[in-house]
Coordinates of C-alpha atoms in Angstrom, one line a residue:
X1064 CA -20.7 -22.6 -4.3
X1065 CA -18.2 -19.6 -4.0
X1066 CA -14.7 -20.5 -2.8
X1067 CA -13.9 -19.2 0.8
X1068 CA -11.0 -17.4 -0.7
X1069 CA -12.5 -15.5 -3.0
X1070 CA -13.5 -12.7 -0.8
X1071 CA -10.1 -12.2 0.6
X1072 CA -8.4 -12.3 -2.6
X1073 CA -10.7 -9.6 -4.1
X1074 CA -10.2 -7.5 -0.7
X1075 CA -6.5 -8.1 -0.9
X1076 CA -6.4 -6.8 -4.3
X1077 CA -8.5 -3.4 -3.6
X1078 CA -6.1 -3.2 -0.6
X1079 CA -2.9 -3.7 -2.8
X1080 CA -3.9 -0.8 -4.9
X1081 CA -5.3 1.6 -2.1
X1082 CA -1.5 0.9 -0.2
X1083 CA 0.4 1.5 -3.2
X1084 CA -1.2 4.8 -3.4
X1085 CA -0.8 6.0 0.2
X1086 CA 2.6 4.3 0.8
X1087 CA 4.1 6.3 -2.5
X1088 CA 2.4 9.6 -0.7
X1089 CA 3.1 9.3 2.9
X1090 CA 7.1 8.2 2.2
X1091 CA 7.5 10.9 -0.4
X1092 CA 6.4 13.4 2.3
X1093 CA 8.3 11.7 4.3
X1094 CA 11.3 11.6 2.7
X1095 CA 11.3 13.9 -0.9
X1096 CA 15.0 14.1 -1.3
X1097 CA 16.6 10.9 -0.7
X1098 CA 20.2 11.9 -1.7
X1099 CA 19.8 15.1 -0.2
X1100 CA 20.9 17.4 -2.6
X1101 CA 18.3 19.8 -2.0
X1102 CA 17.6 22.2 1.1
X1103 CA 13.8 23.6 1.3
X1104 CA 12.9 26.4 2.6
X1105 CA 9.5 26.7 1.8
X1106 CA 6.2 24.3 2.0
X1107 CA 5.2 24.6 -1.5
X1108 CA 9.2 23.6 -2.4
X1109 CA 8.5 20.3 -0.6
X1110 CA 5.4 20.1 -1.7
X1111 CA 6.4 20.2 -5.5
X1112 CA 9.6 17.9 -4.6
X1113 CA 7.1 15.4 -2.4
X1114 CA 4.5 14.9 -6.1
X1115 CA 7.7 14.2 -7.9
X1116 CA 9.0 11.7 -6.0
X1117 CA 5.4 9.8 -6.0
X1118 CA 6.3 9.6 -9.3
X1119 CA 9.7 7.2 -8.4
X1120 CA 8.4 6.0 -5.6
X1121 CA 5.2 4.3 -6.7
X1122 CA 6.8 2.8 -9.9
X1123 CA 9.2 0.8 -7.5
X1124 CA 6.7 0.5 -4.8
X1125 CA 3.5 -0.8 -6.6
X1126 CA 5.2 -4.0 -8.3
X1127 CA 6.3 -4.8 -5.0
X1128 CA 3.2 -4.3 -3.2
X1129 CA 1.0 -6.1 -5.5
X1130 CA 3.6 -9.1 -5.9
X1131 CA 5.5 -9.3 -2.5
X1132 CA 2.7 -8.1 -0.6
X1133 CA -0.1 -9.4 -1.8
X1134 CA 1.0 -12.8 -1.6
X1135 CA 2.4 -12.6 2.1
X1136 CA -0.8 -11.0 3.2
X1137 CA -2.8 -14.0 1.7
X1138 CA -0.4 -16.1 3.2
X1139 CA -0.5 -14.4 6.4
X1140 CA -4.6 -14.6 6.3
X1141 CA -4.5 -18.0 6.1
X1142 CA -1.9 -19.1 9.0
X1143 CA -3.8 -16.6 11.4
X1144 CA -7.4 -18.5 10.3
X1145 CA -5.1 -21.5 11.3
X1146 CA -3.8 -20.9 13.9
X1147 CA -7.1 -19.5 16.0
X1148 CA -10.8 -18.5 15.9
X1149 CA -10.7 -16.1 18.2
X1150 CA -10.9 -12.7 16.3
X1151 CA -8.7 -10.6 18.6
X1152 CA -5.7 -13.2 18.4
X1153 CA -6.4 -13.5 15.0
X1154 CA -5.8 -9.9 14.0
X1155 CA -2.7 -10.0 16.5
X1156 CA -1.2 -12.7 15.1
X1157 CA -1.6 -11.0 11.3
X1158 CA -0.2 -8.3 12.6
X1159 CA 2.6 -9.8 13.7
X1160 CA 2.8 -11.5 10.6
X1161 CA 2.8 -8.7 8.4
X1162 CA 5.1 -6.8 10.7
X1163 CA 7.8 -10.0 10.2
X1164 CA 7.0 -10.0 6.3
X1165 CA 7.7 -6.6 6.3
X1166 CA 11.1 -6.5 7.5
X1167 CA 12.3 -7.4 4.5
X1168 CA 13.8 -4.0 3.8
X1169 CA 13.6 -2.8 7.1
X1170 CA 11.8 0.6 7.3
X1171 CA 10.7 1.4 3.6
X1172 CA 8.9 -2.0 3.4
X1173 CA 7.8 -2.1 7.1
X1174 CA 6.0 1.2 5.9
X1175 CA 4.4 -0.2 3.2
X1176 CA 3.4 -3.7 5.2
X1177 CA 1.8 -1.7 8.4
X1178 CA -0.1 0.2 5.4
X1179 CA -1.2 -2.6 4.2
X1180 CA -2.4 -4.3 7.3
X1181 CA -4.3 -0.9 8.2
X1182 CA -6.1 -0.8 4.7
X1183 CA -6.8 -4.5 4.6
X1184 CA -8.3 -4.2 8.3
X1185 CA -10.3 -1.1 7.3
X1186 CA -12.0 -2.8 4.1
X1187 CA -12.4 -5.9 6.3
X1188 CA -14.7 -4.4 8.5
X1189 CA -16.8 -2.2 6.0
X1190 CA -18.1 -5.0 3.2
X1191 CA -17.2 -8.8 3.6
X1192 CA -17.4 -9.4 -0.1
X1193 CA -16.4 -6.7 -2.8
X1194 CA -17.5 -6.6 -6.7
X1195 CA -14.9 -7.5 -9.6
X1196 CA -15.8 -4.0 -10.9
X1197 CA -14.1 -2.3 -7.6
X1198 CA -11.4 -4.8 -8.3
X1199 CA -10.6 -3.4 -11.7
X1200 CA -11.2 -0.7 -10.9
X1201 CA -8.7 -0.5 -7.7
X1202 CA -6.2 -1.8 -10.2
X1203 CA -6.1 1.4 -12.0
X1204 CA -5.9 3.4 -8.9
X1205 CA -2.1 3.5 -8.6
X1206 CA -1.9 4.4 -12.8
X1207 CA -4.1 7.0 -12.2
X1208 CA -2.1 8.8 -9.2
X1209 CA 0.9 8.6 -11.2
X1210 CA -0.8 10.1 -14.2
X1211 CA -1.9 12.5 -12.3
X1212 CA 1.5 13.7 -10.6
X1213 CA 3.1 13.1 -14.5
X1214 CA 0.7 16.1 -15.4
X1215 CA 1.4 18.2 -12.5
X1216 CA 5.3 18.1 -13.5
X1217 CA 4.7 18.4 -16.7
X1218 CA 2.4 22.0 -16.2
X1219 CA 4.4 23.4 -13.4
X1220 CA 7.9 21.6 -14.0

């Protein structure tokens, strides 16, 4: 007999990896030049400043969202299976939960917690139980972007 858990940890974990991808994208769009030394004047500038920060961003961002994260969205999943069956209140109170959780550093890790919520609520609704292979495989997901930006700096600087 499978443990009731194992589904959401394995969802959680494809979730962590998916998050730390588009959380190190969308905030170095969002914010390239966090010192502000830089003025841009053209898309492709920001652009080329945004793929570097991914870079910074997800190496800081990815330890967090698999540690931090991953173990307050299991957390969370659990108290809102707790607390009610109903499935409406149920994703209401994780919400909730994940928005509280995620106040920890006010907007960067709210960012990262609301991203995390929307992925995890996505792959909840597409496949109740995913494969170990898509877990490992989801692992390598956020070493793969940031390989992938590495070479982009290093041909184009």
């Amino acid at each position: 007999m499978k443990p009731l858990f194992l589904p959401w940890l394995r969802r959680k974990f494809i979730t962590a990896g998916i998050t730390s991808c588009l959380f190190a994208a969308l905030y170095s769009w969002l914010a390239p030049d966090p010192f502000h030394v830089y003025t841009y004047l053209t898309f492709g500038e920001h652009l080329h400043r945004t793929i570097s920060m991914i870079t910074i961003y997800l190496m800081y961002a990815a330890p967090a969202i698999y540690i931090y994260g991953l173990l307050t969205s299991f957390l969370t999943e659990i108290l809102s299976h707790a607390l009610t069956t109903n499935k409406w209140i149920r994703l209401a109170v994780s919400a909730l939960f994940h928005s509280l959780f995620g106040l920890i550093l006010w907007y960067i890790s709210l960012l990262a917690a609301i991203l995390f919520f929307l992925v995890d609520v996505c792959l909840s609704k597409f496949q109740k139980d995913y494969s170990i292979t898509l877990v490992l495989c989801s692992l390598l997901l956020p070493s793969a972007l940031w390989l992938t930006c590495l070479f982009y700096l290093h041909l184009w600087g």
